[in-house]
Short mmCIF file of C-alpha atoms in Angstrom, two decimals:
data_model
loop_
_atom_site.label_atom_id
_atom_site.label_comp_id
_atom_site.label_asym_id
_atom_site.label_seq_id
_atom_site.Cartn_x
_atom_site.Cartn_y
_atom_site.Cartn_z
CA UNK A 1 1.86 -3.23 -11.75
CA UNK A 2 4.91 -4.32 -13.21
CA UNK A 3 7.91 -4.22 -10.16
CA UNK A 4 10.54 -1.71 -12.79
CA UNK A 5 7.80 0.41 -13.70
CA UNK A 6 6.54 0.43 -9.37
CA UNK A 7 10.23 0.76 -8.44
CA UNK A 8 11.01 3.85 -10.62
CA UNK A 9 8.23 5.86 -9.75
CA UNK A 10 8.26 5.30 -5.56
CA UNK A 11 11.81 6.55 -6.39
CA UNK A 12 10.92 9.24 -8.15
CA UNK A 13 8.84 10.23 -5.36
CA UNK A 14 11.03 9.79 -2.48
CA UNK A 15 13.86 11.59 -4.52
CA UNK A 16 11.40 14.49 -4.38
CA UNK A 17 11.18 14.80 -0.76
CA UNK A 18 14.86 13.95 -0.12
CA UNK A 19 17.72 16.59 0.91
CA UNK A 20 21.61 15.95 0.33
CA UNK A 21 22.82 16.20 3.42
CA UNK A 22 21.61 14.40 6.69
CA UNK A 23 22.74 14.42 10.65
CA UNK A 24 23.03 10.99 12.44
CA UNK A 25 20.07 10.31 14.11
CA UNK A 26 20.30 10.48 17.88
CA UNK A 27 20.09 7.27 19.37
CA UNK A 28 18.33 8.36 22.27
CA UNK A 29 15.24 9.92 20.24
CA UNK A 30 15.45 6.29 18.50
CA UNK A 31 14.89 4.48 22.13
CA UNK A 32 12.29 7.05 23.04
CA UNK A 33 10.51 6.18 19.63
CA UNK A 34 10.72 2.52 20.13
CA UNK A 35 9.32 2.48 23.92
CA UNK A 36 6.13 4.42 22.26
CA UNK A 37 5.51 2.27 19.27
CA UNK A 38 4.95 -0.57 22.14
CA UNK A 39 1.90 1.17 23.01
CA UNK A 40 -0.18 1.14 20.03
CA UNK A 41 -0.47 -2.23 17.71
CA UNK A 42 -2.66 -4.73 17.19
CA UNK A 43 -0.61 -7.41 16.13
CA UNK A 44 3.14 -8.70 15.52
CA UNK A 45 4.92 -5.66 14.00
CA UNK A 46 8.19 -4.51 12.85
CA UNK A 47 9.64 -1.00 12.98
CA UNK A 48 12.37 0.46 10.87
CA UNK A 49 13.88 4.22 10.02
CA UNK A 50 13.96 5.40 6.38
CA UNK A 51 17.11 8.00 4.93
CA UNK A 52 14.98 9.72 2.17
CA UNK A 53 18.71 10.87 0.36
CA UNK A 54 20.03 7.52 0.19
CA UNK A 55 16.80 5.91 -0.31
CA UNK A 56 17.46 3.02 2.03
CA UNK A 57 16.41 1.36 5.12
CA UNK A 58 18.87 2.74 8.22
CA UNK A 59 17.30 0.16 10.62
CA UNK A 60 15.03 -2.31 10.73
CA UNK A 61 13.93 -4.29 13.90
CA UNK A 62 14.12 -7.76 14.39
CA UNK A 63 10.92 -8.10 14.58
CA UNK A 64 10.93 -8.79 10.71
CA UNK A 65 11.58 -12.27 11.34
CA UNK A 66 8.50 -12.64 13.22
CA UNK A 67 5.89 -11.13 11.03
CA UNK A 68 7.44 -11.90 7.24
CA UNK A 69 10.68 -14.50 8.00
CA UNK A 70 12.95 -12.45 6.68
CA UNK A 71 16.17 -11.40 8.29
CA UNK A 72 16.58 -7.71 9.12
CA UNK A 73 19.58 -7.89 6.89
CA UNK A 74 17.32 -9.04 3.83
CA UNK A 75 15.46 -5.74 3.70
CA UNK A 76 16.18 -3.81 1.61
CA UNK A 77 14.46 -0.70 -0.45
CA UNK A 78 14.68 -3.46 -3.32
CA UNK A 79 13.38 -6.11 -1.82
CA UNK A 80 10.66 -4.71 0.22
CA UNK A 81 9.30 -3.27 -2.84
CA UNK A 82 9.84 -6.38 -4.48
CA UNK A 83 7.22 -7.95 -2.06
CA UNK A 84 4.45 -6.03 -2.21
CA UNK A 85 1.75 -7.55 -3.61
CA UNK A 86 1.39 -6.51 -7.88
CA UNK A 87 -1.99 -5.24 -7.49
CA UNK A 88 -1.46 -3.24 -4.94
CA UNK A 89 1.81 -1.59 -5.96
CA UNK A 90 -0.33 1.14 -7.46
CA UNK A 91 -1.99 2.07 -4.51
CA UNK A 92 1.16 2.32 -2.64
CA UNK A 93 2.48 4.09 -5.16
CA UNK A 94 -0.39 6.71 -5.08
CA UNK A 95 -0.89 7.08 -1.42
CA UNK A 96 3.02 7.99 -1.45
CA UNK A 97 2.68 10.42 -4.31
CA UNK A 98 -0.63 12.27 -2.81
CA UNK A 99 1.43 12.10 0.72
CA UNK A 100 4.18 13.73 -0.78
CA UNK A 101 2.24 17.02 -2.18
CA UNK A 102 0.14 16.72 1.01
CA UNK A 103 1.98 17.29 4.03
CA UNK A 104 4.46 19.80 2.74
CA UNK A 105 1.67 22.13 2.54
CA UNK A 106 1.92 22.02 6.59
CA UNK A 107 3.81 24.19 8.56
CA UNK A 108 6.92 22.15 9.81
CA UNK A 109 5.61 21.84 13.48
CA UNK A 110 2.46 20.00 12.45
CA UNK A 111 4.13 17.87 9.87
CA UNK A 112 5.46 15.92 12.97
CA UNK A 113 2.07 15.82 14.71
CA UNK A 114 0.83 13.22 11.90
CA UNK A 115 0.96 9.68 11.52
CA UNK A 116 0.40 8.38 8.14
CA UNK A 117 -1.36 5.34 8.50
CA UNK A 118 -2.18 2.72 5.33
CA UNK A 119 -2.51 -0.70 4.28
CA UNK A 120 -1.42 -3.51 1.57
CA UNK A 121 -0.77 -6.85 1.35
CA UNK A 122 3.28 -8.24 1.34
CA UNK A 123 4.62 -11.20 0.68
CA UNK A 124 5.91 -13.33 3.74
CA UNK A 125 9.43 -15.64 3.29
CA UNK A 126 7.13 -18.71 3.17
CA UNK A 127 5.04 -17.49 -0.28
CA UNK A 128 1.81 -15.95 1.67
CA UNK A 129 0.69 -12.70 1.26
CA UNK A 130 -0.68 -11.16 4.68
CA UNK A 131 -2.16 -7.62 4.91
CA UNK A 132 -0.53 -5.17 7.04
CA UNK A 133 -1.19 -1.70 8.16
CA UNK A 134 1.71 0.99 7.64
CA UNK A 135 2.03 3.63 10.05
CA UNK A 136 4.55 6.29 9.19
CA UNK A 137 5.50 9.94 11.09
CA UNK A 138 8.41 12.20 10.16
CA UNK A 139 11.09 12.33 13.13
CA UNK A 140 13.75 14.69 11.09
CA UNK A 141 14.19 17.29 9.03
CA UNK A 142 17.07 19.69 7.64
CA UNK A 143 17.56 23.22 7.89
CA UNK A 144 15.90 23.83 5.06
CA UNK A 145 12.74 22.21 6.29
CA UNK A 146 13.12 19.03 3.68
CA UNK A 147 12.47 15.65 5.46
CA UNK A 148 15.58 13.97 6.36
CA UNK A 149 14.56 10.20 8.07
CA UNK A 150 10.75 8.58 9.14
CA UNK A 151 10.06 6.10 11.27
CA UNK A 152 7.67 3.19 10.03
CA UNK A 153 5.90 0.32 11.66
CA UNK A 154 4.66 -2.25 9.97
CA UNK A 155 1.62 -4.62 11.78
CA UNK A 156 -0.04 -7.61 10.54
CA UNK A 157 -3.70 -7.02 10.29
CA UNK A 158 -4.97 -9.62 8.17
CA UNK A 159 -7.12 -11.15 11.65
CA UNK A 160 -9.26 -7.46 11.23
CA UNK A 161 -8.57 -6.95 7.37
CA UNK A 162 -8.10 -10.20 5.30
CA UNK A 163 -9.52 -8.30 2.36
CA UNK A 164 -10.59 -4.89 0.61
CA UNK A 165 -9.08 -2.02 -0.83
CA UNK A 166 -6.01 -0.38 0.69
CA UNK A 167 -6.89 3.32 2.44
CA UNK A 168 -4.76 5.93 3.56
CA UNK A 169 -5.62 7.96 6.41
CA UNK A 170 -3.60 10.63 7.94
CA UNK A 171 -3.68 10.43 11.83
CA UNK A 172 -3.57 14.04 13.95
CA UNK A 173 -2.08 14.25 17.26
CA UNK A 174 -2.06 16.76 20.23
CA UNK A 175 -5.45 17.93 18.83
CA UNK A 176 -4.82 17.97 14.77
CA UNK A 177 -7.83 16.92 12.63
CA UNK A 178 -7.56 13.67 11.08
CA UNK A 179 -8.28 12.72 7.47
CA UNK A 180 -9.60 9.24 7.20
CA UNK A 181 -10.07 7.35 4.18
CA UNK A 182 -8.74 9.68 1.55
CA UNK A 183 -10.18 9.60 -1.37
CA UNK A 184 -7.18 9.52 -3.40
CA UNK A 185 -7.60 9.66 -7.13
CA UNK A 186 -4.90 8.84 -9.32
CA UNK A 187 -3.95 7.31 -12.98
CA UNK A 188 -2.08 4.76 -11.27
CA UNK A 189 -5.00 3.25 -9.15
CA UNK A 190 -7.29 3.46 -12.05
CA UNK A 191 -5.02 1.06 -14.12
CA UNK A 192 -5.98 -1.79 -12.31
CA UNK A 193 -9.54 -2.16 -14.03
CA UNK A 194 -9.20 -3.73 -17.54
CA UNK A 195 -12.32 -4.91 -18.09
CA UNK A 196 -13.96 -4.22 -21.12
CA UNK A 197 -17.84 -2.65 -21.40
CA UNK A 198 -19.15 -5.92 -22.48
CA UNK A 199 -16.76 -7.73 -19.51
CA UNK A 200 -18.87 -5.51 -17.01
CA UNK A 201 -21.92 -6.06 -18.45
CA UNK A 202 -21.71 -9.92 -17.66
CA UNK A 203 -20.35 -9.65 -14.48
CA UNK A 204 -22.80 -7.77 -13.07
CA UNK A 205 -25.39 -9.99 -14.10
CA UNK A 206 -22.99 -12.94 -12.63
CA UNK A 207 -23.83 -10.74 -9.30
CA UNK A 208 -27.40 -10.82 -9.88
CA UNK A 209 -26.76 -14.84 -10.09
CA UNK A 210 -27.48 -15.22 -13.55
CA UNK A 211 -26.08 -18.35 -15.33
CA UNK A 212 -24.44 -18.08 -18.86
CA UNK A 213 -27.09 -19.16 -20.78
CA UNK A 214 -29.45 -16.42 -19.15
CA UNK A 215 -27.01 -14.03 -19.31
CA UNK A 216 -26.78 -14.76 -23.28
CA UNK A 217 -29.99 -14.24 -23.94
CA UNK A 218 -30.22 -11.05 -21.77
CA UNK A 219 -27.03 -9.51 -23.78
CA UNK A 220 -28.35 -11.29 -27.40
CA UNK A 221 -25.16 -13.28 -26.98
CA UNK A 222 -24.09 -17.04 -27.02
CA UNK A 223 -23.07 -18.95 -23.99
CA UNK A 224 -20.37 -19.93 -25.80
CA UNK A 225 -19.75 -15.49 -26.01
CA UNK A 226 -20.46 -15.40 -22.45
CA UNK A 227 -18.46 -18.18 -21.38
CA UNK A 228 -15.39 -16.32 -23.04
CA UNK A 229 -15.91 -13.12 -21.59
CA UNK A 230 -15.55 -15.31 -17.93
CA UNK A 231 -12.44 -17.17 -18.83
CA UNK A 232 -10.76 -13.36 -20.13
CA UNK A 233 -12.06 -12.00 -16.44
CA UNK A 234 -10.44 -14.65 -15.00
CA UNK A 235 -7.14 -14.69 -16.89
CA UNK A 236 -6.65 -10.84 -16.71
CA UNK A 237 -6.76 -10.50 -12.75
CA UNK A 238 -4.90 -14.38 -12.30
CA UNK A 239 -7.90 -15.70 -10.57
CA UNK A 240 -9.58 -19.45 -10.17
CA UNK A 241 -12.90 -19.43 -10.27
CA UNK A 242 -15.93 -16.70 -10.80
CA UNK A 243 -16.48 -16.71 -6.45
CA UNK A 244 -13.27 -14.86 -6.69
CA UNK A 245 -14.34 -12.67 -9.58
CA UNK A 246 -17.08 -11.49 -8.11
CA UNK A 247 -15.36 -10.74 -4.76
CA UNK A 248 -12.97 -9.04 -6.02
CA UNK A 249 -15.33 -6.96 -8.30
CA UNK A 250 -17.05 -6.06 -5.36
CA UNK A 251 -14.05 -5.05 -3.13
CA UNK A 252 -12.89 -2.56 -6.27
CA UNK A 253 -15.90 -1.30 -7.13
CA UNK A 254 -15.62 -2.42 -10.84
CA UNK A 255 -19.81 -2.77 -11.01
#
C-alpha cells in the first residue's frame, strides 16, 4: 500500500476517536505503567504514549534504539508509519479501523480492561525488516468518554514469528473474555491479492511441484505462457525466485 494513501486513512481513523481537549498525563500513572510493562515481553521492546488530538507520539522510551536504531527523537507519527512494511500497511490499517468501531461499543470501565495486541513487520535503521508484536490499552479518557492518550509497547518477535499473516487479538483482563485471532475482513486487506485467475491456476500447480512444461500441457498452454505468468507473480509482489512465491502464497492464503 502506497505510504500517502496508508497515512491518510490511519489518520482518518485516529481523528475519529480523538477529542479536542486533553489533561496532562500524570506522571505517576506513567511510572506505575512502565514498572508493569517489565513484566510481560518476550523480547527487546519499546514503549511510548499516543495523544489521539494531536496525533503524535508524547513519549517514546529509549528503548527504540535498541530494538530499531532509531533515536527516540526520530519517531515520529510520520516516520513510524513510514516504516512499516508496504504489504502490511493494510493490515494495520484494518486492525485500527475494526478496533476503532470495536471497543467503543464497551462500556468505559471495560474499555480499560483490554489490551489490544497485533503484529507487523517494521523497518529497523540498518534496512531490515523484523516482526514485532503491538500491544496497546487505553490509559485516558475525557469527560465525554472519547479516548484521550494509549500506551503502546512494541516487542521484537521475529525469534517466535519470522513469518505469516499479521492477527489482531484483543486481550481481557480481571476476568474479560478474550477475542483471539479476529477475523477481520476488510477492502483494504483484500487489495493485496492481484493475481489473476489464470496466475492462480499455475501457482497452485507450482505447489503440487509441477514444472512449466507440465503445467502447459495441464492448462493447454505454452511454457513459454507459463513461464510469463511466473515472471508477472514475481514482479507484482517484488519477489526473487518461485520458493518465495509459493511461501508467500501459502502464508496469504491466495490458493
Amino acid at each position: 500500500m502506497k505510504l500517502k494513501l496508508f497515512a491518510d486513512e490511519i489518520n482518518k481513523v485516529w481523528k475519529s476517536v480523538a477529542t479536542e481537549n486533553i489533561a496532562e498525563f500524570p506522571q505517576v500513572e506513567l511510572e506505575l505503567y512502565k514498572k508493569i510493562l517489565t513484566f510481560f515481553q518476550v523480547g527487546d521492546y519499546f514503549y511510548y504514549i499516543f495523544n489521539f488530538k494531536d496525533r503524535e507520539f508524547e513519549l517514546i522510551s529509549d528503548g527504540v534504539e535498541t530494538v530499531l536504531g532509531y533515536m527516540p527523537s526520530d519517531f515520529t507519527t510520520d516516520f513510524y508509519l513510514d516504516i512499516i512494511h508496504p504489504d502490511d500497511r493494510p493490515y494495520f490499517l484494518s486492525f485500527e479501523s475494526y478496533t476503532a468501531r470495536f471497543l467503543p461499543q464497551m462500556p468505559l470501565d471495560k474499555i480499560i480492561k483490554y489490551k489490544v495486541r497485533s503484529d507487523y513487520r517494521i523497518k529497523k535503521k540498518n534496512g531490515d525488516y523484523i516482526r514485532v508484536m503491538h500491544q496497546a490499552l487505553t490509559i485516558q479518557f475525557e469527560d465525554n468518554g472519547t479516548v484521550a492518550r494509549s500506551l503502546g509497547v512494541l516487542t521484537d518477535i521475529t525469534h517466535l514469528k519470522p513469518d505469516g499473516k499479521p492477527v489482531l487479538s484483543y486481550i481481557g483482563m480481571d476476568g474479560e473474555p478474550s477475542y483471539l485471532d479476529v477475523d477481520v475482513k476488510s477492502m483494504f486487506i483484500d487489495s493485496q491479492e492481484t493475481l489473476t485467475q489464470r496466475e492462480k491456476q499455475v501457482l497452485r500447480l507450482l505447489v503440487e511441484g509441477k514444472a512449466s512444461k507440465e503445467i502447459g500441457v495441464i492448462l493447454n498452454i505454452s511454457k513459454q505462457t507459463v513461464d510469463t505468468h511466473r515472471k508477472n507473480m514475481l514482479n507484482k509482489n517484488n519477489l526473487s525466485n518461485t520458493g518465495e512465491l509459493i511461501a508467500k502464497a501459502i502464508r496469504q492464503g491466495w490458493i
